Coordinates of C-alpha atoms in Angstrom, one line a residue:
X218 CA 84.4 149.3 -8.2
X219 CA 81.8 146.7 -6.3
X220 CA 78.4 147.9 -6.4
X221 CA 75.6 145.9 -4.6
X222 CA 72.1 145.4 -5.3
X223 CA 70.7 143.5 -2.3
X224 CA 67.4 141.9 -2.3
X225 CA 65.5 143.3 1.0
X226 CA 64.3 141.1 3.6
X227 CA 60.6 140.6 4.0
X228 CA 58.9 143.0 5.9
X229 CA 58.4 142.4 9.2
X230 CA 54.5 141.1 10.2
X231 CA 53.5 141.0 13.7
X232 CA 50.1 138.7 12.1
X233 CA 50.2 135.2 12.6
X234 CA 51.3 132.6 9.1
X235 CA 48.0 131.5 9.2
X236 CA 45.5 134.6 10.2
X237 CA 42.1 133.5 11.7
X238 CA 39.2 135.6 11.3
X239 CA 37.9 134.6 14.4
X240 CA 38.6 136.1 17.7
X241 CA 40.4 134.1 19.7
X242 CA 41.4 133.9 23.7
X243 CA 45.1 133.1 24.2
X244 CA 46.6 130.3 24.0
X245 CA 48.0 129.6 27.9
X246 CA 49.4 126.4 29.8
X247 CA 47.2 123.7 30.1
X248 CA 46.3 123.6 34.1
X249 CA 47.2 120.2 35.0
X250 CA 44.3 119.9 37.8
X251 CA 40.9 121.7 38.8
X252 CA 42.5 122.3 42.1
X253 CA 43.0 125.9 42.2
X254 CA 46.6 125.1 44.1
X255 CA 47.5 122.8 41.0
X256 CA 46.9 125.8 38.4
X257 CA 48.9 128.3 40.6
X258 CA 52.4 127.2 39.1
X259 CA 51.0 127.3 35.1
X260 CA 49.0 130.9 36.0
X261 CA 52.8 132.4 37.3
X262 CA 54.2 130.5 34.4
X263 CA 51.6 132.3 31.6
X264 CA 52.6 135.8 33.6
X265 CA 56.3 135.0 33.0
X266 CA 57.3 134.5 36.7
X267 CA 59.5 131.8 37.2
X268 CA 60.4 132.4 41.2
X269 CA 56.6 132.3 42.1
X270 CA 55.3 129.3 39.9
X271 CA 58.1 127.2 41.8
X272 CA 57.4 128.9 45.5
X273 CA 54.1 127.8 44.7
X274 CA 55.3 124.1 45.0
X275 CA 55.8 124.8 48.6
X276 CA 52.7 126.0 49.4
X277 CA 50.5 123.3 47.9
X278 CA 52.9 120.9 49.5
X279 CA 51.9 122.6 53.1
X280 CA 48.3 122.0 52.0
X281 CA 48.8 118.3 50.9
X282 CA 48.5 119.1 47.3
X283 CA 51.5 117.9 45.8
X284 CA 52.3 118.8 41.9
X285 CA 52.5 116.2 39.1
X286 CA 54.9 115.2 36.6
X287 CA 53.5 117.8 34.0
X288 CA 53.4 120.9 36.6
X289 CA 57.7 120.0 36.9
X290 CA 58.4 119.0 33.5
X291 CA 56.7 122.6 33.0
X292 CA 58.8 124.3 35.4
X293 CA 61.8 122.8 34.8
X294 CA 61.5 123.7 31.2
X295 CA 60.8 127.0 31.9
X296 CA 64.1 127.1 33.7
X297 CA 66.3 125.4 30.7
X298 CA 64.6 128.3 28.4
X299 CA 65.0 131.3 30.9
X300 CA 69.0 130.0 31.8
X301 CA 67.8 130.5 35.6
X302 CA 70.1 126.8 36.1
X303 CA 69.8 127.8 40.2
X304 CA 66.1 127.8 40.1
X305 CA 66.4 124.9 38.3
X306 CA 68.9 122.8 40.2
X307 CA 66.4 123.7 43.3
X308 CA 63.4 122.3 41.3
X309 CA 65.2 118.9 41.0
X310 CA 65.8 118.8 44.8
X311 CA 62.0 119.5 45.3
X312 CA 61.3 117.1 42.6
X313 CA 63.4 114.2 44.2
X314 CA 61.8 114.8 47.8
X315 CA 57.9 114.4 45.9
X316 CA 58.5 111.0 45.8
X317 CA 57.3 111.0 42.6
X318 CA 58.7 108.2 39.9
X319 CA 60.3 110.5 37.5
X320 CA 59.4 109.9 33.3
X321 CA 62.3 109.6 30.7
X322 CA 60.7 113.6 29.5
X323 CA 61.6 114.8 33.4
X324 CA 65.1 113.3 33.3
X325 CA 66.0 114.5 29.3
X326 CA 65.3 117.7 31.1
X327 CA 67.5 117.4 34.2
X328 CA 70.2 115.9 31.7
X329 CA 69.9 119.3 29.7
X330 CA 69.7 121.5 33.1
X331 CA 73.1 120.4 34.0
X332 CA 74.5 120.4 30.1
X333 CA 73.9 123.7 30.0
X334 CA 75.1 124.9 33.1
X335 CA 78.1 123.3 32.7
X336 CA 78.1 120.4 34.9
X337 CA 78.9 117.2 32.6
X338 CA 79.5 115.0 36.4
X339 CA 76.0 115.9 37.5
X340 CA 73.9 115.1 34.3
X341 CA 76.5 111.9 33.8
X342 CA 74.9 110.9 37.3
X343 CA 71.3 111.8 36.1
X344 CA 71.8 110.0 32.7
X345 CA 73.4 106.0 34.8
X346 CA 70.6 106.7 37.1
X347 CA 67.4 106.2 34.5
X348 CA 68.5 102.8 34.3
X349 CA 67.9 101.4 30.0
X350 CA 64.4 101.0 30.8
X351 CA 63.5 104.4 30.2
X352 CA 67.2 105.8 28.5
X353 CA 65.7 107.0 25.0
X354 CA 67.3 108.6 21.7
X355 CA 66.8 111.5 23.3
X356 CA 68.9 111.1 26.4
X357 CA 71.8 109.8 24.5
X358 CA 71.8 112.5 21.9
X359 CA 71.4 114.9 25.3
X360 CA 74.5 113.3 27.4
X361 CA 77.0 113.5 24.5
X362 CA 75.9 116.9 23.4
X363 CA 76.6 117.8 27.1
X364 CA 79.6 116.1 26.6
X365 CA 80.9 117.6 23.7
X366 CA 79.6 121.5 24.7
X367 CA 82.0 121.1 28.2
X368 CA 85.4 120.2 26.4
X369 CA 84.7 116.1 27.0
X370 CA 85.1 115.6 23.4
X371 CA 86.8 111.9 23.9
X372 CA 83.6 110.9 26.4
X373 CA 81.2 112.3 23.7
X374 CA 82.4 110.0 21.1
X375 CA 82.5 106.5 23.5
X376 CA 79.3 107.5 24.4
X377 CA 78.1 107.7 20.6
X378 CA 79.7 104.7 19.7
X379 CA 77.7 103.0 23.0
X380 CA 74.4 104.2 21.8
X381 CA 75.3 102.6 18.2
X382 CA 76.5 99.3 20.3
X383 CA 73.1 99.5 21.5
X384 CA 70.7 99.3 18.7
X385 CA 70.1 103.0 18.6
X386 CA 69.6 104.6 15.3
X387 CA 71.3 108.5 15.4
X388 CA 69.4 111.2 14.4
X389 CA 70.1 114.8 13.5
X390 CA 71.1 115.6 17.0
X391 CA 72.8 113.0 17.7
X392 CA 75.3 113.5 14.6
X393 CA 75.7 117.2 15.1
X394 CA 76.7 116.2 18.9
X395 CA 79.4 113.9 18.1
X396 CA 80.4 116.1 15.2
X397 CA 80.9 118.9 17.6
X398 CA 83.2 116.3 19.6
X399 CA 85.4 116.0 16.4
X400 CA 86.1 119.4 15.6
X401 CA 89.4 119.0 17.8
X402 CA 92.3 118.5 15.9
X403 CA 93.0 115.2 17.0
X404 CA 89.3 113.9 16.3
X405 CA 89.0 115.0 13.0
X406 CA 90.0 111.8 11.5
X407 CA 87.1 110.0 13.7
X408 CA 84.6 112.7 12.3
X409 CA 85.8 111.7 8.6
X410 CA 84.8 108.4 9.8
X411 CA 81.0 109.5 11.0
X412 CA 80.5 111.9 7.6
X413 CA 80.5 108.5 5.7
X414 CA 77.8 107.0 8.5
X415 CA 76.1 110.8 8.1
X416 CA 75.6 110.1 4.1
X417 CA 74.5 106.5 4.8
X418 CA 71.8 107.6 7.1
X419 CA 70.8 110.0 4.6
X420 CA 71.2 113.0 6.2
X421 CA 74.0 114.8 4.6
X422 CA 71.4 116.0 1.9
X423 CA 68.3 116.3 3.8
X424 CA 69.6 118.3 7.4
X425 CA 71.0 121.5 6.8
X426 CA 72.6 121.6 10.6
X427 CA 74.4 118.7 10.0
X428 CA 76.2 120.0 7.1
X429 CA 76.7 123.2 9.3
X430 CA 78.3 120.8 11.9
X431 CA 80.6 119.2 9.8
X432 CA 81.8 122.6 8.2
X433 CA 83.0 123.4 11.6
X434 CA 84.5 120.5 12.1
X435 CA 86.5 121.0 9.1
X436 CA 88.0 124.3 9.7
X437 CA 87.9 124.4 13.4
X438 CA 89.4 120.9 13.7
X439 CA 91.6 120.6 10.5
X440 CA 91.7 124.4 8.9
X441 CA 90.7 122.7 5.9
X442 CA 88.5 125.4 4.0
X443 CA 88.5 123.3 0.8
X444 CA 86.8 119.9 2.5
X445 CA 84.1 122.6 4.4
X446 CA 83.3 124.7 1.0
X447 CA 82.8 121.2 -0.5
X448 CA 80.3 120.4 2.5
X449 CA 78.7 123.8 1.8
X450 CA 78.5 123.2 -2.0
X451 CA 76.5 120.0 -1.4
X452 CA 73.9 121.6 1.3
X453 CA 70.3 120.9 0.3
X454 CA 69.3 124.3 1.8
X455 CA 71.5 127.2 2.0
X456 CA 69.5 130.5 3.9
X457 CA 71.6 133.2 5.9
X458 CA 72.5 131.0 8.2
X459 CA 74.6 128.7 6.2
X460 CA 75.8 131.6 4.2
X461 CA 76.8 133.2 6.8
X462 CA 78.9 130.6 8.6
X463 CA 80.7 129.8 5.4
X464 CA 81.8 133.3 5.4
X465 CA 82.8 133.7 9.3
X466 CA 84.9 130.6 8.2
X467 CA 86.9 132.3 5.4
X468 CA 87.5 135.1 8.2
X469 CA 88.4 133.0 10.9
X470 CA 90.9 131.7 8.3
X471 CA 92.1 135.2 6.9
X472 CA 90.8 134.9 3.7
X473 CA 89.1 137.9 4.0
X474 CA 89.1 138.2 -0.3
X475 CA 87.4 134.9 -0.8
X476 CA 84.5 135.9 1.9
X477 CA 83.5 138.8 0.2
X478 CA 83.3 136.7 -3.0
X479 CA 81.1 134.4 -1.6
X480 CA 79.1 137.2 -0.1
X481 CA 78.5 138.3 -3.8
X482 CA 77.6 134.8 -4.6
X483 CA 75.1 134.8 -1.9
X484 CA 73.5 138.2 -3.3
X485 CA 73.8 137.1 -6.3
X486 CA 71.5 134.0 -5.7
X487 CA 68.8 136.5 -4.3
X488 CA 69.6 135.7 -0.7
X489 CA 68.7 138.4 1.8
X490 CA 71.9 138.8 4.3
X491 CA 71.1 139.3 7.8
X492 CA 72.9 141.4 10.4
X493 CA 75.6 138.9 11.2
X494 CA 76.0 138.2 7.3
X495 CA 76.7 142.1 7.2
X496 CA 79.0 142.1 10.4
X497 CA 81.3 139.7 9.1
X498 CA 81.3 141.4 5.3
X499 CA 82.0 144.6 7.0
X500 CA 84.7 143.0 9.0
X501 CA 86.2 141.4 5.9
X502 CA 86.2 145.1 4.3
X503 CA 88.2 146.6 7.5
X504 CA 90.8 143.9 6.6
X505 CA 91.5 144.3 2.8
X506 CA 91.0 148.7 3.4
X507 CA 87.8 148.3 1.1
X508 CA 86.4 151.2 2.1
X509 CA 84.0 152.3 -0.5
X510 CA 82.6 148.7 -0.4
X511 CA 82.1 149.4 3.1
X512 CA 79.8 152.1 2.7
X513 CA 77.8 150.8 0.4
X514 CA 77.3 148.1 2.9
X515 CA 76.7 150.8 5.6
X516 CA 73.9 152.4 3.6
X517 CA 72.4 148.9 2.8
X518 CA 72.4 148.3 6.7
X519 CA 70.6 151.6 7.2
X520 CA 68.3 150.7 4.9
X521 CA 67.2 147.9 6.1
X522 CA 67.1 148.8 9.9
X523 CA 70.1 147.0 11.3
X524 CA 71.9 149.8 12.4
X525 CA 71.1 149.4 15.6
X526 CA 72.6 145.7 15.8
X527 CA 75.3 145.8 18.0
X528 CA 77.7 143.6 15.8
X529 CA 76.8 145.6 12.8
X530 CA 77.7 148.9 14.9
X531 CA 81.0 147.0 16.1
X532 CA 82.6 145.8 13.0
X533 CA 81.5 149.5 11.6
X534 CA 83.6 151.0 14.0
X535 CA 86.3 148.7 13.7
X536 CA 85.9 149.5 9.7
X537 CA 86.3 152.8 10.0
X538 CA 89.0 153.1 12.1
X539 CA 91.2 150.7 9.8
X540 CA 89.8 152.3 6.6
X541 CA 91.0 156.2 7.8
X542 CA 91.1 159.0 5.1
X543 CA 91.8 161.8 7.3
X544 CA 93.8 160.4 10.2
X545 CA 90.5 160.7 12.2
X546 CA 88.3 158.5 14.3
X547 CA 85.5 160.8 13.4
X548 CA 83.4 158.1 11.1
X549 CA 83.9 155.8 14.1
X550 CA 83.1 158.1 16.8
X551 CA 79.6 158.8 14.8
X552 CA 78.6 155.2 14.3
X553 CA 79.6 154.7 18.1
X554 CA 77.4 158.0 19.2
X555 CA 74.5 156.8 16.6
X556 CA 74.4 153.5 18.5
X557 CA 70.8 153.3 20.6
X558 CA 72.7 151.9 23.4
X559 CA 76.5 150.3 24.6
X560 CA 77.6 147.4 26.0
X561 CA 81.3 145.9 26.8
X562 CA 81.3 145.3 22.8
X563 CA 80.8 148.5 21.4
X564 CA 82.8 150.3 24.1
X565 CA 85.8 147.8 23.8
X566 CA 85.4 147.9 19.3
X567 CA 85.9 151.8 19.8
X568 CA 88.3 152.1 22.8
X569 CA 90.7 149.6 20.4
X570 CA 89.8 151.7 17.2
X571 CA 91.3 154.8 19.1
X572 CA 94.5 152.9 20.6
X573 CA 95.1 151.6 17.1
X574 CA 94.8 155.2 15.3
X575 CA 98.2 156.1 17.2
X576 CA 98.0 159.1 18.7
X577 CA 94.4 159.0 20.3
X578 CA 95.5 157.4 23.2
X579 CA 94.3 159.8 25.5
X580 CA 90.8 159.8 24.1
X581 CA 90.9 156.2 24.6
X582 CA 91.4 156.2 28.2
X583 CA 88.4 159.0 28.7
X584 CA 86.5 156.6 27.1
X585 CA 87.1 154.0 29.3
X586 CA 86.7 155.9 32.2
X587 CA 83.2 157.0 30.7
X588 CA 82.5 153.0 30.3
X589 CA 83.4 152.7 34.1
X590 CA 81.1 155.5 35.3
X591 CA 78.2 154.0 33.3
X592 CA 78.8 150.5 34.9
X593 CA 79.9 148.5 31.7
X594 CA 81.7 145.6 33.0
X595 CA 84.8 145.6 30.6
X596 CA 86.2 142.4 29.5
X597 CA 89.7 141.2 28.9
X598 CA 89.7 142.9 24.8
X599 CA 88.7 146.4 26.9
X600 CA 91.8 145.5 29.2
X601 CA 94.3 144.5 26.8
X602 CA 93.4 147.4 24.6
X603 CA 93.6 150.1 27.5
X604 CA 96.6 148.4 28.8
X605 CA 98.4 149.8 25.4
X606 CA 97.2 152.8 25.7
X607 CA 99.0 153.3 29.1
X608 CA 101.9 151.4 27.1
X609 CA 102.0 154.6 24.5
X610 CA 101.7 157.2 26.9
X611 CA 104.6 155.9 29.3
X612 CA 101.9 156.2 31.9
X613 CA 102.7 153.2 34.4
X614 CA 101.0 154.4 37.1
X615 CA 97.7 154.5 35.0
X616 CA 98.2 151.1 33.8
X617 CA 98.8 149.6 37.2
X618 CA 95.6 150.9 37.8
X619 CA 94.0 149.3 35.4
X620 CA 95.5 146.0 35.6
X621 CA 94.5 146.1 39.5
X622 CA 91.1 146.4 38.0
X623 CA 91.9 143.5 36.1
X624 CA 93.1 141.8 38.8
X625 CA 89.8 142.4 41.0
X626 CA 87.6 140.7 37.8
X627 CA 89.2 137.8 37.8
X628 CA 90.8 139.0 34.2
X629 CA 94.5 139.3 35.1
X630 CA 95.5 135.7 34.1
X631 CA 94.0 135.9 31.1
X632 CA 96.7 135.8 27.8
X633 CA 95.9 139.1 26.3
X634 CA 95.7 141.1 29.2
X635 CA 99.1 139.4 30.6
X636 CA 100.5 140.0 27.5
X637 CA 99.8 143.7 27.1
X638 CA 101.2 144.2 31.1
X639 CA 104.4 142.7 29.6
X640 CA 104.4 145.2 27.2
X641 CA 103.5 148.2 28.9
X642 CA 106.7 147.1 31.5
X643 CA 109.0 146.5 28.9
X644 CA 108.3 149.4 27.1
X645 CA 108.7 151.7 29.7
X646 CA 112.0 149.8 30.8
X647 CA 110.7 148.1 33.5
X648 CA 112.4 144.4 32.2
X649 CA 112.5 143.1 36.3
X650 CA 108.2 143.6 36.0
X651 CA 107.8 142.5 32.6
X652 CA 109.5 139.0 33.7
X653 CA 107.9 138.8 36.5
X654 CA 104.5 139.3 34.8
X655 CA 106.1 137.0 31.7
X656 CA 106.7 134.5 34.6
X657 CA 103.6 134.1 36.2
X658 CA 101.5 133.7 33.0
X659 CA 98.6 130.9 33.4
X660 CA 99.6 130.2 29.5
X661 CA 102.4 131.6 27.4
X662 CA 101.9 132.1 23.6
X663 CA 104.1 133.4 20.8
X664 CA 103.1 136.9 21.7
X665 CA 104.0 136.6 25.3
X666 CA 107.8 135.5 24.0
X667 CA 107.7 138.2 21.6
X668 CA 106.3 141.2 24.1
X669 CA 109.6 139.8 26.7
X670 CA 112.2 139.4 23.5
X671 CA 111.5 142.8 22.4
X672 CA 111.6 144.1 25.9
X673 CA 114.9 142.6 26.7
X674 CA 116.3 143.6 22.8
X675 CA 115.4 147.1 22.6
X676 CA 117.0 147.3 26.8
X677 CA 120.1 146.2 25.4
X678 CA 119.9 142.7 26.6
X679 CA 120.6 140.5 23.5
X680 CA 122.1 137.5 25.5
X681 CA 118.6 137.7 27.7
X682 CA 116.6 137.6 24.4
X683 CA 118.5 134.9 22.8
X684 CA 118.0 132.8 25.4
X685 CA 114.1 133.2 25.1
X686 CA 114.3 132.3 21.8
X687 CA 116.0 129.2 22.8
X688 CA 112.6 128.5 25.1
X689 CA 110.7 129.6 22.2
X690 CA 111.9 126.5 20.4
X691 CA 111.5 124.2 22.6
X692 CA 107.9 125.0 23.2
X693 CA 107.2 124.2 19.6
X694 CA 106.1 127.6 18.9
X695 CA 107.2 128.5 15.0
X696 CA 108.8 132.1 15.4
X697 CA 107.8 135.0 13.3
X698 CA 108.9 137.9 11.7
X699 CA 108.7 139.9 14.5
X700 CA 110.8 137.8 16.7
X701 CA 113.6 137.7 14.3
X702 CA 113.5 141.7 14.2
X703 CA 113.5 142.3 17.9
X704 CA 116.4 139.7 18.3
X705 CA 118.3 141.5 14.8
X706 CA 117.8 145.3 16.6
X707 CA 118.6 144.1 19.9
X708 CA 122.1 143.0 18.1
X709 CA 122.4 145.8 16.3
X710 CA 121.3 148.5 19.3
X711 CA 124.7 147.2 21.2
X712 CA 126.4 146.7 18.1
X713 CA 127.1 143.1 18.8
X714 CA 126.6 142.4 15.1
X715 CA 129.5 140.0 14.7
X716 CA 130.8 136.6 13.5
X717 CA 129.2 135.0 16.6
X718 CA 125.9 136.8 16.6
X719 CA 125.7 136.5 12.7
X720 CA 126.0 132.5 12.8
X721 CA 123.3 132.7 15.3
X722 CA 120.9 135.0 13.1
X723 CA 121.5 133.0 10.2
X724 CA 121.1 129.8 11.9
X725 CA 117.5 131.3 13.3
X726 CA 116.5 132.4 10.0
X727 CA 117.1 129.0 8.4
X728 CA 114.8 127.5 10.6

């Protein structure tokens, strides 16, 4: 039996690092002019409100006061940090009517406004604009981050190569930009290429988010868990951040057994976990049944006040529910009811813990209604999940409800939630439906063809599901266990188990 000793976190202080005796005022924005107009923006700022510091700019403008570049770059930083992109987008249009000759510090900004709101074209334009004169490490390291952070991984790593072309030398963020561009399968080899410039530069063993780029690069580009534990194993720093990556890693890839070992390693080293350390432990626990383990974790998390973490709460419930000794969601239901408050997470972790118990379905849907009356937007996990639920109660008319619900979200189109609606249709015998929502899927996967094989197998339509498989094939999808058993019982259920079907079995299989 694992027992754990963890070292406890520091207490938390609400005094500064560096305590001064002294009473001081403060410390607020700089006003950028004695003009009492001109300190109206930083006075809204200091108070937190972002909507009057920028009305503001009209009003001194009606009073021929206009604002300086400070007073924007402010503002607009202000917006960047708060996500209010709107508010910001409206700032640049005010900002280009000043007349004012905008800095390389105003246009970084803009470049980073329209990264992060997900318009790549816009900052692009902002970025050819700036002309070289005033284009600094900092706008090229900002344009290919934006690049690489809206699925333009091929544009991100032209544009790094550019910058090199250029004379520029890449920092920290520049490499963790283009790093990010090669964790696509395709780019991985190019991302080999940059770890040897990475060493070069010397910051392999110096920058500890470098390494934590390339470790994602490694397993999300090339599932190659041995190059990213080597990355890891090199690190010059490792704190709960690292540690806990490399563990989410092992997850991602199913090795729930060698995540746990590596969490022992961390404690071990007299590292203090953190709440997402503990999420993705507990998770690992719910996976291999390790349910002992997982109350020791559980007590250590009450221990050290990160109960209330909504991610700890959520992969305790989910724990729980896959680690039952009594055929009961009660341990689940307690952690749930213990939680301070709920959102689309914890409602969807313990609406799916009951659809997977078998047999709670019912309790599930009350719970989902509940979610509904207290205005928690579900998302498509909530839907899919619900969706069975309907599926193993034979209750269509419920779960046309609910995928109308879908529908009205915007959800409908997404896989999991198309893929349960097969389900539910096939199951209850409905095989004209489930096509037509197999059919009209934005994006098939292997669970889509094995939710419309079963259906058509276990409806006694073998030639039907055979011919899927052929599709199946020719998609590139490799076939699974459970394909082969839906087309063997469909077989079987009309008892069309001869030479013919046999050779075609067996020809499957050998694939």
């Amino acid at each position: 039996m694992i027992s754990l000793s963890l070292p406890s976190p520091a207490p938390p202080s609400f005094k500064p690092p560096n305590p001064n005796p002294k009473p001081h005022k403060p410390k607020t924005l700089k006003p950028s002019s004695s003009n009492p107009l001109h300190n109206r923006p930083i006075h809204h700022l200091d108070q937190a409100q972002l909507n009057k510091a920028i009305s503001t700019l009209d009003l001194m403008s009606h009073h021929n006061s206009a604002a300086d570049l400070l007073t924007y770059s402010l503002l607009l930083k202000s917006c960047i940090r708060f996500r209010n992109f709107e508010l910001g987008k409206l700032l640049h249009k005010k900002l280009t009517n000043s007349g004012l000759e905008l800095d390389s510090v105003l246009l970084n900004s803009l470049i980073t406004l329209y990264s992060k709101s997900g318009d790549p074209v816009t900052a692009s334009l902002v970025f050819e604009e700036m002309g070289e004169r005033k284009r600094d490490l900092v706008s090229w390291s900002s344009l290919i981050s934006c690049y690489a952070n809206n699925d333009m991984e091929f544009e991100a790593i032209v544009k790094f190569i550019d910058m090199i072309e250029l004379g520029f030398c890449p920092n920290e963020y520049s490499f963790c930009a283009v790093i990010k561009a090669c964790s696509v399968k395709e780019n991985v080899w190019i991302g080999k290429i940059i770890l040897g410039f990475v060493i070069k530069s010397g910051f392999f063993d110096t920058d500890v988010c470098v390494g934590c780029a390339l470790i994602d690069m490694f397993v999300n580009g090339g599932c190659d868990l041995e190059s990213a534990k080597k990355v890891f194993d090199k690190m010059p720093e490792r704190n709960a951040v690292t540690w806990t990556l490399m563990i989410t890693r092992y997850m991602q890839m199913g090795q729930a057994s060698d995540a746990l070992e590596l969490f022992l390693d961390m404690v071990v080293g007299g590292n203090a976990p953190d709440q997402f350390t503990f999420s993705g432990v507990i998770s690992a626990c719910a996976k291999l049944g390790m349910l002992s383990l997982g109350k020791q974790l559980h007590s250590q998390v009450i221990r050290l006040g990160l109960v209330s973490d909504v991610c700890v709460g959520c992969s305790l419930i989910d724990m729980y529910a896959k680690c039952m000794v009594d055929g009961t969601m009660v341990d689940s239901r307690r952690v749930f009811d213990g939680m301070s408050e709920h959102n689309v997470m914890s409602w969807t972790a313990i609406i799916t813990g009951y659809v997977g118990t078998g047999g709670c379905d019912k309790e599930a849907i009350e719970l989902f209604s509940e979610m509904i009356c207290g205005q928690t937007i579900p998302n498509h996990f909530t839907f899919s999940a619900v969706l069975k639920a309907c599926t193993n109660l034979s209750d269509l008319c419920l779960g046309e409800q609910v995928y109308t619900h879908a529908v009205k979200l915007g959800l409908a189109s997404v896989n999991c939630v198309g893929n349960s609606l097969v389900s539910m249709y096939a199951r209850c015998g409905w095989m004209e439906n489930a096509r037509k929502a197999f059919d009209i899927l934005f994006e098939k996967n292997l669970v889509s063809y094995n939710a419309i094989v079963d259906g058509y197998a276990k409806n006694l339509d073998s030639d039907e599901a055979f011919k899927l498989y052929g599709q199946i094939e020719d998609t590139g999808f490799e076939v699974d266990i459970f394909t082969f058993a839906s087309l063997l019982s469909g077989a079987a259920s009309i008892g069309a188990i001869g030479v013919g079907t046999s050779k075609q079995l067996f020809k499957c299989l050998m694939k």
